PDB file of C-alpha atoms in Angstrom:
ATOM      1  CA  ASP A   5     164.896  58.567-128.803  1.00  0.00           C
ATOM      2  CA  VAL A   6     166.212  56.763-131.830  1.00  0.00           C
ATOM      3  CA  LYS A   7     168.479  58.942-133.855  1.00  0.00           C
ATOM      4  CA  VAL A   8     169.375  58.363-137.478  1.00  0.00           C
ATOM      5  CA  THR A   9     171.619  60.983-139.046  1.00  0.00           C
ATOM      6  CA  GLN A  10     172.696  61.521-142.621  1.00  0.00           C
ATOM      7  CA  SER A  11     175.865  63.259-143.678  1.00  0.00           C
ATOM      8  CA  SER A  12     174.279  65.965-145.839  1.00  0.00           C
ATOM      9  CA  ARG A  13     170.835  67.504-146.218  1.00  0.00           C
ATOM     10  CA  TYR A  14     171.553  68.882-149.685  1.00  0.00           C
ATOM     11  CA  LEU A  15     174.165  67.846-152.206  1.00  0.00           C
ATOM     12  CA  VAL A  16     174.909  68.971-155.748  1.00  0.00           C
ATOM     13  CA  LYS A  17     177.196  66.804-157.880  1.00  0.00           C
ATOM     14  CA  ARG A  18     178.220  66.648-161.504  1.00  0.00           C
ATOM     15  CA  THR A  19     177.495  63.786-163.883  1.00  0.00           C
ATOM     16  CA  GLY A  20     180.160  61.107-163.596  1.00  0.00           C
ATOM     17  CA  GLU A  21     181.283  62.002-160.069  1.00  0.00           C
ATOM     18  CA  LYS A  22     181.500  59.365-157.373  1.00  0.00           C
ATOM     19  CA  VAL A  23     179.104  60.223-154.549  1.00  0.00           C
ATOM     20  CA  PHE A  24     179.119  58.958-150.968  1.00  0.00           C
ATOM     21  CA  LEU A  25     176.076  59.261-148.731  1.00  0.00           C
ATOM     22  CA  GLU A  26     176.588  58.305-145.111  1.00  0.00           C
ATOM     23  CA  CYS A  27     174.094  57.236-142.507  1.00  0.00           C
ATOM     24  CA  VAL A  28     174.661  56.663-138.787  1.00  0.00           C
ATOM     25  CA  GLN A  29     172.235  55.276-136.205  1.00  0.00           C
ATOM     26  CA  ASP A  30     172.723  55.253-132.454  1.00  0.00           C
ATOM     27  CA  MET A  31     170.298  52.494-131.389  1.00  0.00           C
ATOM     28  CA  ASP A  32     172.352  49.390-132.108  1.00  0.00           C
ATOM     29  CA  HIS A  33     169.892  48.346-134.829  1.00  0.00           C
ATOM     30  CA  GLU A  34     170.833  45.320-136.895  1.00  0.00           C
ATOM     31  CA  ASN A  35     168.967  46.380-140.025  1.00  0.00           C
ATOM     32  CA  MET A  36     169.728  49.462-142.083  1.00  0.00           C
ATOM     33  CA  PHE A  37     168.160  50.572-145.362  1.00  0.00           C
ATOM     34  CA  TRP A  38     168.641  53.002-148.204  1.00  0.00           C
ATOM     35  CA  TYR A  39     165.614  54.272-150.112  1.00  0.00           C
ATOM     36  CA  ARG A  40     165.037  56.865-152.744  1.00  0.00           C
ATOM     37  CA  GLN A  41     161.833  58.819-153.001  1.00  0.00           C
ATOM     38  CA  ASP A  42     160.587  60.480-156.156  1.00  0.00           C
ATOM     39  CA  PRO A  43     157.289  62.275-156.785  1.00  0.00           C
ATOM     40  CA  GLY A  44     154.607  59.826-157.873  1.00  0.00           C
ATOM     41  CA  LEU A  45     156.829  56.787-157.269  1.00  0.00           C
ATOM     42  CA  GLY A  46     156.850  56.612-153.496  1.00  0.00           C
ATOM     43  CA  LEU A  47     159.685  55.056-151.517  1.00  0.00           C
ATOM     44  CA  ARG A  48     161.772  52.497-153.356  1.00  0.00           C
ATOM     45  CA  LEU A  49     164.312  50.280-151.651  1.00  0.00           C
ATOM     46  CA  ILE A  50     167.835  50.434-153.063  1.00  0.00           C
ATOM     47  CA  TYR A  51     169.726  48.184-150.632  1.00  0.00           C
ATOM     48  CA  PHE A  52     169.453  46.944-147.115  1.00  0.00           C
ATOM     49  CA  SER A  53     171.915  45.418-144.664  1.00  0.00           C
ATOM     50  CA  TYR A  54     171.089  43.017-141.835  1.00  0.00           C
ATOM     51  CA  ASP A  55     174.546  42.881-140.285  1.00  0.00           C
ATOM     52  CA  VAL A  56     178.060  44.217-140.651  1.00  0.00           C
ATOM     53  CA  LYS A  57     179.400  43.442-144.127  1.00  0.00           C
ATOM     54  CA  MET A  58     176.064  41.856-145.118  1.00  0.00           C
ATOM     55  CA  LYS A  59     173.835  43.402-147.758  1.00  0.00           C
ATOM     56  CA  GLU A  60     170.888  42.553-149.924  1.00  0.00           C
ATOM     57  CA  LYS A  61     169.718  44.218-153.123  1.00  0.00           C
ATOM     58  CA  GLY A  62     166.419  45.977-153.023  1.00  0.00           C
ATOM     59  CA  ASP A  63     164.136  46.882-155.889  1.00  0.00           C
ATOM     60  CA  ILE A  64     166.418  49.341-157.694  1.00  0.00           C
ATOM     61  CA  PRO A  65     170.105  48.582-156.957  1.00  0.00           C
ATOM     62  CA  GLU A  66     171.459  49.418-160.416  1.00  0.00           C
ATOM     63  CA  GLY A  67     173.996  52.223-160.329  1.00  0.00           C
ATOM     64  CA  TYR A  68     174.442  51.987-156.553  1.00  0.00           C
ATOM     65  CA  SER A  69     176.613  50.094-154.108  1.00  0.00           C
ATOM     66  CA  VAL A  70     176.704  50.037-150.316  1.00  0.00           C
ATOM     67  CA  SER A  71     179.163  49.490-147.515  1.00  0.00           C
ATOM     68  CA  ARG A  72     178.650  48.501-143.904  1.00  0.00           C
ATOM     69  CA  GLU A  73     181.918  48.174-142.051  1.00  0.00           C
ATOM     70  CA  LYS A  74     180.493  49.066-138.639  1.00  0.00           C
ATOM     71  CA  LYS A  75     177.099  48.262-137.194  1.00  0.00           C
ATOM     72  CA  GLU A  76     176.089  51.876-136.755  1.00  0.00           C
ATOM     73  CA  ARG A  77     177.131  53.114-140.191  1.00  0.00           C
ATOM     74  CA  PHE A  78     175.722  52.363-143.630  1.00  0.00           C
ATOM     75  CA  SER A  79     177.036  54.115-146.721  1.00  0.00           C
ATOM     76  CA  LEU A  80     175.447  54.457-150.147  1.00  0.00           C
ATOM     77  CA  ILE A  81     177.785  54.953-153.079  1.00  0.00           C
ATOM     78  CA  LEU A  82     176.890  56.233-156.510  1.00  0.00           C
ATOM     79  CA  GLU A  83     179.814  54.985-158.587  1.00  0.00           C
ATOM     80  CA  SER A  84     179.232  57.417-161.454  1.00  0.00           C
ATOM     81  CA  ALA A  85     176.400  59.822-160.781  1.00  0.00           C
ATOM     82  CA  SER A  86     173.843  60.394-163.489  1.00  0.00           C
ATOM     83  CA  THR A  87     171.047  62.929-163.800  1.00  0.00           C
ATOM     84  CA  ASN A  88     168.409  60.223-163.287  1.00  0.00           C
ATOM     85  CA  GLN A  89     169.806  59.715-159.798  1.00  0.00           C
ATOM     86  CA  THR A  90     168.634  63.157-158.765  1.00  0.00           C
ATOM     87  CA  SER A  91     166.335  62.321-155.896  1.00  0.00           C
ATOM     88  CA  MET A  92     165.665  62.389-152.161  1.00  0.00           C
ATOM     89  CA  TYR A  93     167.681  59.642-150.445  1.00  0.00           C
ATOM     90  CA  LEU A  94     166.438  58.314-147.136  1.00  0.00           C
ATOM     91  CA  CYS A  95     168.280  56.078-144.729  1.00  0.00           C
ATOM     92  CA  ALA A  96     166.401  54.012-142.152  1.00  0.00           C
ATOM     93  CA  SER A  97     167.127  51.466-139.447  1.00  0.00           C
ATOM     94  CA  SER A  98     165.215  48.868-137.451  1.00  0.00           C
ATOM     95  CA  PHE A  99     165.762  46.101-134.943  1.00  0.00           C
ATOM     96  CA  ALA A 100     165.774  42.545-136.215  1.00  0.00           C
ATOM     97  CA  GLY A 101     163.847  39.631-134.794  1.00  0.00           C
ATOM     98  CA  THR A 102     160.253  38.612-134.303  1.00  0.00           C
ATOM     99  CA  GLY A 103     157.906  41.157-132.883  1.00  0.00           C
ATOM    100  CA  TYR A 104     156.937  44.688-133.629  1.00  0.00           C
ATOM    101  CA  TYR A 105     159.966  46.530-134.891  1.00  0.00           C
ATOM    102  CA  GLU A 106     159.427  49.934-136.356  1.00  0.00           C
ATOM    103  CA  GLN A 107     161.627  51.566-138.926  1.00  0.00           C
ATOM    104  CA  TYR A 108     163.180  54.959-138.162  1.00  0.00           C
ATOM    105  CA  PHE A 109     164.317  57.390-140.816  1.00  0.00           C
ATOM    106  CA  GLY A 110     167.073  59.921-141.120  1.00  0.00           C
ATOM    107  CA  PRO A 111     166.285  63.459-142.335  1.00  0.00           C
ATOM    108  CA  GLY A 112     167.121  62.630-145.938  1.00  0.00           C
ATOM    109  CA  THR A 113     169.650  63.904-148.457  1.00  0.00           C
ATOM    110  CA  ARG A 114     168.327  65.801-151.431  1.00  0.00           C
ATOM    111  CA  LEU A 115     170.807  65.039-154.206  1.00  0.00           C
ATOM    112  CA  THR A 116     170.916  66.982-157.448  1.00  0.00           C
ATOM    113  CA  VAL A 117     173.103  65.685-160.272  1.00  0.00           C
ATOM    114  CA  THR A 118     173.783  68.243-162.999  1.00  0.00           C
TER     115      THR A 118
ATOM    116  CA  ARG B  27     147.856  44.534-157.871  1.00  0.00           C
ATOM    117  CA  LYS B  28     150.096  46.606-155.619  1.00  0.00           C
ATOM    118  CA  GLU B  29     151.103  45.058-152.320  1.00  0.00           C
ATOM    119  CA  VAL B  30     149.860  47.982-150.259  1.00  0.00           C
ATOM    120  CA  GLU B  31     147.109  50.253-151.514  1.00  0.00           C
ATOM    121  CA  GLN B  32     145.698  53.386-149.957  1.00  0.00           C
ATOM    122  CA  ASP B  33     142.897  55.860-150.618  1.00  0.00           C
ATOM    123  CA  PRO B  34     144.149  57.984-153.494  1.00  0.00           C
ATOM    124  CA  GLY B  35     143.334  61.344-151.911  1.00  0.00           C
ATOM    125  CA  PRO B  36     143.907  64.192-151.540  1.00  0.00           C
ATOM    126  CA  PHE B  37     141.581  64.776-148.632  1.00  0.00           C
ATOM    127  CA  ASN B  38     140.668  68.402-147.974  1.00  0.00           C
ATOM    128  CA  VAL B  39     138.812  68.789-144.678  1.00  0.00           C
ATOM    129  CA  PRO B  40     137.926  71.696-142.411  1.00  0.00           C
ATOM    130  CA  GLU B  41     139.491  72.086-138.993  1.00  0.00           C
ATOM    131  CA  GLY B  42     137.676  70.002-136.419  1.00  0.00           C
ATOM    132  CA  ALA B  43     136.521  67.366-138.898  1.00  0.00           C
ATOM    133  CA  THR B  44     136.974  63.633-138.485  1.00  0.00           C
ATOM    134  CA  VAL B  45     138.783  61.916-141.321  1.00  0.00           C
ATOM    135  CA  ALA B  46     139.465  58.239-141.987  1.00  0.00           C
ATOM    136  CA  PHE B  47     142.137  56.675-144.165  1.00  0.00           C
ATOM    137  CA  ASN B  48     141.984  53.146-145.499  1.00  0.00           C
ATOM    138  CA  CYS B  49     144.728  50.781-146.486  1.00  0.00           C
ATOM    139  CA  THR B  50     144.670  47.245-147.866  1.00  0.00           C
ATOM    140  CA  TYR B  51     147.534  44.804-148.180  1.00  0.00           C
ATOM    141  CA  SER B  52     147.814  41.693-150.294  1.00  0.00           C
ATOM    142  CA  ASN B  53     150.507  39.580-148.629  1.00  0.00           C
ATOM    143  CA  SER B  54     149.084  37.283-145.971  1.00  0.00           C
ATOM    144  CA  ALA B  55     152.589  36.879-144.483  1.00  0.00           C
ATOM    145  CA  SER B  56     152.408  40.466-143.271  1.00  0.00           C
ATOM    146  CA  GLN B  57     153.289  40.550-139.611  1.00  0.00           C
ATOM    147  CA  SER B  58     153.275  44.130-138.425  1.00  0.00           C
ATOM    148  CA  PHE B  59     151.624  47.330-139.522  1.00  0.00           C
ATOM    149  CA  PHE B  60     152.323  51.004-139.131  1.00  0.00           C
ATOM    150  CA  TRP B  61     151.131  54.473-140.016  1.00  0.00           C
ATOM    151  CA  TYR B  62     153.748  57.104-140.781  1.00  0.00           C
ATOM    152  CA  ARG B  63     153.238  60.765-141.520  1.00  0.00           C
ATOM    153  CA  GLN B  64     155.427  62.646-143.934  1.00  0.00           C
ATOM    154  CA  ASP B  65     155.549  66.400-144.180  1.00  0.00           C
ATOM    155  CA  CYS B  66     156.525  68.019-147.448  1.00  0.00           C
ATOM    156  CA  ARG B  67     160.225  67.508-148.201  1.00  0.00           C
ATOM    157  CA  LYS B  68     160.822  65.782-144.870  1.00  0.00           C
ATOM    158  CA  GLU B  69     161.392  62.209-143.795  1.00  0.00           C
ATOM    159  CA  PRO B  70     158.562  59.812-142.814  1.00  0.00           C
ATOM    160  CA  LYS B  71     157.967  59.767-139.080  1.00  0.00           C
ATOM    161  CA  LEU B  72     156.280  56.966-137.187  1.00  0.00           C
ATOM    162  CA  LEU B  73     152.785  57.973-136.147  1.00  0.00           C
ATOM    163  CA  MET B  74     151.440  54.694-134.799  1.00  0.00           C
ATOM    164  CA  SER B  75     152.071  50.997-134.784  1.00  0.00           C
ATOM    165  CA  VAL B  76     148.815  49.134-135.469  1.00  0.00           C
ATOM    166  CA  TYR B  77     148.101  46.291-133.084  1.00  0.00           C
ATOM    167  CA  SER B  78     145.590  43.555-133.729  1.00  0.00           C
ATOM    168  CA  SER B  79     143.252  44.784-131.011  1.00  0.00           C
ATOM    169  CA  GLY B  80     143.265  48.294-132.388  1.00  0.00           C
ATOM    170  CA  ASN B  81     144.909  51.162-130.578  1.00  0.00           C
ATOM    171  CA  GLU B  82     144.347  54.777-129.807  1.00  0.00           C
ATOM    172  CA  ASP B  83     146.706  57.671-129.183  1.00  0.00           C
ATOM    173  CA  GLY B  84     144.921  60.876-128.388  1.00  0.00           C
ATOM    174  CA  ARG B  85     142.981  61.951-131.466  1.00  0.00           C
ATOM    175  CA  PHE B  86     144.317  59.065-133.541  1.00  0.00           C
ATOM    176  CA  THR B  87     142.817  55.579-133.700  1.00  0.00           C
ATOM    177  CA  ALA B  88     144.197  52.697-135.745  1.00  0.00           C
ATOM    178  CA  GLN B  89     142.389  49.469-136.563  1.00  0.00           C
ATOM    179  CA  LEU B  90     143.570  46.227-138.101  1.00  0.00           C
ATOM    180  CA  ASN B  91     141.431  43.550-139.695  1.00  0.00           C
ATOM    181  CA  ARG B  92     143.659  40.613-140.581  1.00  0.00           C
ATOM    182  CA  ALA B  93     140.853  38.582-142.131  1.00  0.00           C
ATOM    183  CA  SER B  94     140.088  41.351-144.616  1.00  0.00           C
ATOM    184  CA  GLN B  95     143.744  42.484-144.835  1.00  0.00           C
ATOM    185  CA  TYR B  96     142.695  46.006-144.054  1.00  0.00           C
ATOM    186  CA  ILE B  97     144.099  48.793-141.874  1.00  0.00           C
ATOM    187  CA  SER B  98     142.531  52.116-141.038  1.00  0.00           C
ATOM    188  CA  LEU B  99     143.512  55.376-139.392  1.00  0.00           C
ATOM    189  CA  LEU B 100     140.962  57.742-137.898  1.00  0.00           C
ATOM    190  CA  ILE B 101     141.832  61.306-137.005  1.00  0.00           C
ATOM    191  CA  ARG B 102     139.344  63.160-134.837  1.00  0.00           C
ATOM    192  CA  ASP B 103     139.150  66.928-134.355  1.00  0.00           C
ATOM    193  CA  SER B 104     141.591  67.637-137.204  1.00  0.00           C
ATOM    194  CA  LYS B 105     144.161  70.372-136.660  1.00  0.00           C
ATOM    195  CA  LEU B 106     145.945  72.463-139.266  1.00  0.00           C
ATOM    196  CA  SER B 107     149.151  70.733-138.152  1.00  0.00           C
ATOM    197  CA  ASP B 108     147.730  67.355-139.218  1.00  0.00           C
ATOM    198  CA  SER B 109     148.206  68.382-142.855  1.00  0.00           C
ATOM    199  CA  ALA B 110     150.682  65.866-144.257  1.00  0.00           C
ATOM    200  CA  THR B 111     150.898  62.689-146.309  1.00  0.00           C
ATOM    201  CA  TYR B 112     149.983  59.528-144.388  1.00  0.00           C
ATOM    202  CA  LEU B 113     151.820  56.357-145.344  1.00  0.00           C
ATOM    203  CA  CYS B 114     150.547  52.879-144.597  1.00  0.00           C
ATOM    204  CA  VAL B 115     153.476  50.508-144.045  1.00  0.00           C
ATOM    205  CA  VAL B 116     153.465  46.745-143.755  1.00  0.00           C
ATOM    206  CA  ASN B 117     156.313  44.534-142.555  1.00  0.00           C
ATOM    207  CA  ILE B 118     156.237  41.173-144.291  1.00  0.00           C
ATOM    208  CA  GLY B 119     157.691  38.185-142.471  1.00  0.00           C
ATOM    209  CA  ASN B 120     159.967  38.353-139.480  1.00  0.00           C
ATOM    210  CA  TYR B 121     163.296  40.064-138.777  1.00  0.00           C
ATOM    211  CA  GLY B 122     162.167  43.580-139.656  1.00  0.00           C
ATOM    212  CA  GLN B 123     163.699  43.432-143.114  1.00  0.00           C
ATOM    213  CA  ASN B 124     160.864  43.710-145.573  1.00  0.00           C
ATOM    214  CA  PHE B 125     158.885  46.922-145.218  1.00  0.00           C
ATOM    215  CA  VAL B 126     156.397  47.690-147.959  1.00  0.00           C
ATOM    216  CA  PHE B 127     155.103  51.237-148.251  1.00  0.00           C
ATOM    217  CA  GLY B 128     151.795  52.367-149.616  1.00  0.00           C
ATOM    218  CA  PRO B 129     151.754  55.340-151.978  1.00  0.00           C
ATOM    219  CA  GLY B 130     150.414  57.654-149.266  1.00  0.00           C
ATOM    220  CA  THR B 131     147.289  59.730-148.841  1.00  0.00           C
ATOM    221  CA  ARG B 132     147.619  63.464-148.664  1.00  0.00           C
ATOM    222  CA  LEU B 133     145.583  65.369-146.111  1.00  0.00           C
ATOM    223  CA  SER B 134     145.028  69.116-146.096  1.00  0.00           C
ATOM    224  CA  VAL B 135     143.222  70.546-143.091  1.00  0.00           C
ATOM    225  CA  LEU B 136     141.736  73.901-143.994  1.00  0.00           C
ATOM    226  CA  PRO B 137     141.023  76.809-141.624  1.00  0.00           C
TER     227      PRO B 137
END
């Protein structure tokens, strides 16, 4: 079974703090993704990475950065947390290449910024 | 027009009912198609990949119509445990990098 794990299930941070969310997958997937999910807005892509040290902006990258130093690990960084970044953050991974490659999600981190 | 649209829901059905969800997509470069289920405050979990010939897994049947850019999910003999939000997901292009999610359709199966 594919396993995607995230460092925290729940996190409470103060405005202005730097926040690190970590994601690890054990299936040697090339692609990894960070999404946020808010009521009524669905899943929105923040960043994705298709290889070590490679990244692409998604739909809402402002206020976020990412790091992928190892294939299995993809980190999301909130440089200076703000209350509008309170959300559910979901990490996902998938194989690359042609064919039918599903995306697998971690359990999510529910972040509250006060 | 949104790239992936789904029935707005919610669907409230009695146990044992058959329920069908519809999904349309707008990008003709879409290559692969999936249904995920998401329970409240949990992550999306893959329910089925949707193959061009249609596929069935127990009580669940998925259909794809590329010409009409339409995907469906049929659930037969609904169980209380089927209550969840069902997400239609489309992968555009190759390389598994561009997944577009529908807004989801919420299903409540009532006793």
